[in-house]
């Protein structure tokens, strides 16, 4: 559950930069959005592995 909380926080923190990139055409904000998306991807994969591991323990 800890990773899920981190994921929500990461998405929330990215919101300001996403707005700056899409609505104000800030290139630097776009770089920060891409970095946050990479972190989200990594965290999501960790969560997938964790869920699979826990699910297999139950079976």
Short mmCIF file of C-alpha atoms in Angstrom, two decimals, residues 23-54:
data_model
loop_
_atom_site.label_atom_id
_atom_site.label_comp_id
_atom_site.label_asym_id
_atom_site.label_seq_id
_atom_site.Cartn_x
_atom_site.Cartn_y
_atom_site.Cartn_z
CA UNK A 23 -0.99 25.40 -21.34
CA UNK A 24 2.09 27.64 -21.23
CA UNK A 25 4.45 25.70 -23.51
CA UNK A 26 7.23 25.54 -20.92
CA UNK A 27 9.94 23.20 -22.19
CA UNK A 28 11.53 22.82 -18.77
CA UNK A 29 8.20 21.75 -17.32
CA UNK A 30 7.95 19.17 -20.10
CA UNK A 31 11.28 17.72 -19.01
CA UNK A 32 10.05 17.48 -15.43
CA UNK A 33 6.84 15.79 -16.62
CA UNK A 34 8.86 13.22 -18.58
CA UNK A 35 11.03 12.53 -15.52
CA UNK A 36 7.97 12.08 -13.30
CA UNK A 37 6.39 9.76 -15.87
CA UNK A 38 9.53 7.61 -15.86
CA UNK A 39 9.36 7.40 -12.07
CA UNK A 40 5.67 6.46 -12.33
CA UNK A 41 6.52 3.73 -14.82
CA UNK A 42 9.19 2.29 -12.50
CA UNK A 43 6.94 2.47 -9.45
CA UNK A 44 4.06 0.88 -11.34
CA UNK A 45 6.28 -2.05 -12.33
CA UNK A 46 7.36 -2.50 -8.72
CA UNK A 47 3.71 -2.50 -7.67
CA UNK A 48 2.86 -5.09 -10.34
CA UNK A 49 5.61 -7.37 -9.06
CA UNK A 50 4.46 -6.90 -5.47
CA UNK A 51 0.83 -7.66 -6.31
CA UNK A 52 1.83 -10.77 -8.24
CA UNK A 53 4.00 -11.97 -5.38
CA UNK A 54 1.27 -11.45 -2.79
#
